[in-house]
Every structure is written in C-alpha cells, then in structure tokens.
C-alpha cells in the first residue's frame, strides 16, 4: 500500500535555525514552503515565498461586481424599460455609480469569504500538519518548516536530505491523511 | 525632563540653499506676470486666484495635519511634523499675498457689480453678506484665526524641544483648532471660490476644500520626506514603514476626495435645478469636460489603484511618482474650479495660468525653506520620538 505524502517537515529547536533553513529552501528554489511558529518572526516574512492567492481573487470579485451592476442598470434603464426622467440621458451613469460601488463591495467580500474557505481546503476540517504527533509542540517551543509535495521541484528523498542538512531536531514525512 | 535624543538633526546643506533659486524663480516669474497683467489684468487676477488657492491650501492643509497628529500621535506625524510646521508658518506671508486679490474683486466676482446685483433677485438677497467690506472683513478674521493657531502650535512645539513633553497642551489647542479650521475654510472657500459663479451653491463645497488641502499638504510632506530620506541625518531616521503609513493616509485622502466630489455631482445631477446645474454645464458639456475626465482618471482611478500596492507605498521613489501626479492634478482641479466661470464656451489656457502659480510657488518655497532651516528636523523633545524612530527598523 502506498502512502500519499503531503510534504516533508523539519522540526527546529530555535527560531534562528528555522529562518536559516527557510532562506536556504528559498535559495534552493523551493516555492511551496510554509513555516509554523509559536509566535510571529519578522525575518520569515522575507524568507517565505509569497503564495497568497486571496488578493487577486478579491480584486476580481470587486471588478465583477462593478461590471455586473453597470450591466444590470444599463439593461434595465436603457434596453428593457427606458423612461425619460426629467430629460436626463437613459444611460445616466452618475446615478448608477452608487449601485456599482455597493455591488463592488458585496462581490469582493463574498469572494473573500468563499475564497478563504476554498483556499483553506474546506470542507476538510483539519490540516495535514496535525498528522504529526510532535506538531502539538508548535504552540509551545518548537519551530517547523514544511516543504509541500505540490512544489515543482519536490522529491521525497532529495527534499528529506536537503532538510536533514539544515541541522533540524528531526525530519518527518507528513501524510496526506 | 529635558530631551535626551542623541541627534540634533539640521537641514542638510544643499536643501538649506534651495531658498535662493526658489526666490529668484518666483520673483522672475512674478515680474513677467506683472507685465502680462498690464495687457490683461482680468486674466492676471484669475490666474492669481487659482495659484493662490493652491498655495494657501498647502499651508492650511499642513496646519490641519499638524493638529491631527497632535491629537492622534503616530510615527508618521513625528517625522513629518517639522516639515508641516514650516509649511504652516508661511501663513503670515500668504496673508500679504492676499492683498492683490482685493484689487481684483471687481474683475473676479459678479456680486461686486451693483448693476448686476440690482437686476438679479438671488444676488440682491445675498448682497447683505456678499459685499466688499464684509468680504475683506471676513478675510481679515480668517487670517487672524489661522495665524494665531499657527503661532501657538509652533511656539509650544519649539518649547517641547527645550523642556520636553507638551503633548497635552498641544492636543488641547489642536482640538478647537481643527474645528475652527473646518469652519473658516468652509467660509473662506465660499467667499473666494464658490462665489465666482453668481447663483452657485453647494453645501459640500467647504469639505471638498478641506480634503483637497489635506491631500495637497500630505503630497508635499511626502516629497520632502523623500528628499530628506536620501540625505544625512534623516536617512538614519526615515524608514519604509514611515512611507507606508504616509501612503496609506494618501490613499484615504484620494478616496475621500473622490467620495465628496462625486457626492456633489450626484446631488446636483439628481436635483437638476436651474441654480445648480449652470456650474456643471460648462465643466461637463464643453471641452472642459475633458479636464474633468482627467481629474477622475488621474486624481482618483490611477492613484487609487497604484496606492493599493504595498511595495509601492514603501518605496520613496515610486510613492513620489504617485504624489507627483497628484500635485499636478491639484493644479488642474483648481484650474477646473476657477477658469470655466470665465470661459463657459470651452477650454482656454493662458500663459499667465502657468507663470502666476509658479511665481507664487517660488516665493512660497523660499519662505518654506527659510522656516525649515531655522528648526531641528525632528521634534527632539516629543515623548514618543524614540518609539517613532527606533521602532522603524523595517
């Protein structure tokens, strides 16, 4: 029976080794890297590659809301039921803007909400890292770096060797389930 | 407690000398503009009013931001305070520069022509308020209030350099100061700019000027911060984090300006009243409409989208580019507010529109750099200065 590997994790005893390992992983070309720490560590911000997918999703949501509102108002006021209101043009965009703004906000926040759930893997209730029994220490005094199997240059053997060179307490395979 | 801050930052030598070319350019352009005034006095006064509204907006907006930062604190306020204070201390000079507008009243304002007022019912009812003696009297009152607050704010801030913490006193004067600032700017912008069109009124007008002045002042402060951050000693102090904060405030001002400008348009559009739409008609249906469209694109859409980016706000260079666009658009905005009243058929650009604002600007910058060179570049006695400076590693 073959196990599905989600990633390879290394456990570190102090934040300095974790940051060094993260920098090395970045320099080695790994992109799907995540660090888990008991408290925020400033230097990690630059060391961990930015994989945030939420901002573009929210932006696209906002843009869709903006266009949806304009299309809807244009269809209603110009095509479906044109009424002359005090001589104003049918495509009376200054008064459309209020709805366009509202739908921009509405769509952006719905996309942010659904996007957050989707990116967190909902409806899955837990994170693969919790399959490691030692991971409970991450809220205490241990620092974890995980290179995920989805990384383009991930290789179960090579990545494990790579992390073992970083002077960790232990290197572990993280199971998918 | 006496201040113990290790640095006594002084204005770097090259910036210290900038007052001289500024003054020469200002006086030179003024001489050229005065020659133009002999040929076209009306155009001169129009251009002068437009330029004056920009530079006094910069000084007043700076005073408002000084008062805001006394009330709210924050690292951005500590590092920009001296630049903003120097800008607000140009107010006495701007009071002198107001005098030429008094000679232009009959060239600028319809309400100063008694024959026009006699024939027009609305203007007849406005006459007890909008007349020359009261116009001048109110202007004196505005300047007395503004210069009083500028004087006190500066005096107590300098005292802080010598004997330490004056936070409470500065906050106590800033709270009433901000309230009075909003009221006086509302009245002044009504007198000086809104009354250019005989029947026009807009209740949001004053706030539009308040926000525009804050926007102008913040742009100017960011440019000065970018200049100072490249020179010792401020290069040790000003960090990306400070620019990040200033960039976020700038985004707020850009959005607030768009919100207020749009609110005014929407209400006039929905009301469609014959007293209100004549202000928009030349600015909308003639070639002036392109200027208005440029305002929407370059004073809102493009800066708004650019300022969403975090790396852009943290880099003095890229932030300065956005600020450059915004400052240029502040001129265009005032051009669009003032000039269509006189050329309702379409866009007209006169060379005095360019020389006069720059003439005032050159002289203004000379006074500004003179003020800035007289004081330490940081409020060394402020109780939160260590925090504002040392928390800024990133």
Short mmCIF file of C-alpha atoms in Angstrom, two decimals, chain A residues 42 45 59 86 88-89 92-98, chain B residues 262 265-266 269-272 284 296 305 308 310 394:
data_model
loop_
_atom_site.label_atom_id
_atom_site.label_comp_id
_atom_site.label_asym_id
_atom_site.label_seq_id
_atom_site.Cartn_x
_atom_site.Cartn_y
_atom_site.Cartn_z
CA UNK A 42 9.71 39.19 11.39
CA UNK A 45 8.27 37.49 6.04
CA UNK A 59 -9.88 42.09 -6.78
CA UNK A 86 -36.54 64.84 -16.33
CA UNK A 88 -31.64 63.01 -18.31
CA UNK A 89 -29.89 60.57 -20.63
CA UNK A 92 -27.45 58.03 -16.52
CA UNK A 93 -24.15 56.74 -15.14
CA UNK A 94 -23.63 59.29 -12.35
CA UNK A 95 -26.64 57.85 -10.55
CA UNK A 96 -25.59 54.27 -11.43
CA UNK A 97 -22.33 54.64 -9.51
CA UNK A 98 -23.93 54.15 -6.09
CA UNK B 262 -18.89 62.55 -6.55
CA UNK B 265 -22.12 65.80 -8.63
CA UNK B 266 -24.73 63.17 -7.74
CA UNK B 269 -27.43 65.58 -11.13
CA UNK B 270 -30.42 64.21 -9.21
CA UNK B 271 -31.81 67.66 -8.36
CA UNK B 272 -31.35 69.12 -11.83
CA UNK B 284 -19.28 68.88 -18.46
CA UNK B 296 -11.42 61.41 -12.40
CA UNK B 305 -5.22 51.50 -7.97
CA UNK B 308 -3.33 49.60 -3.20
CA UNK B 310 2.17 47.60 -0.53
CA UNK B 394 11.80 47.53 8.79
#
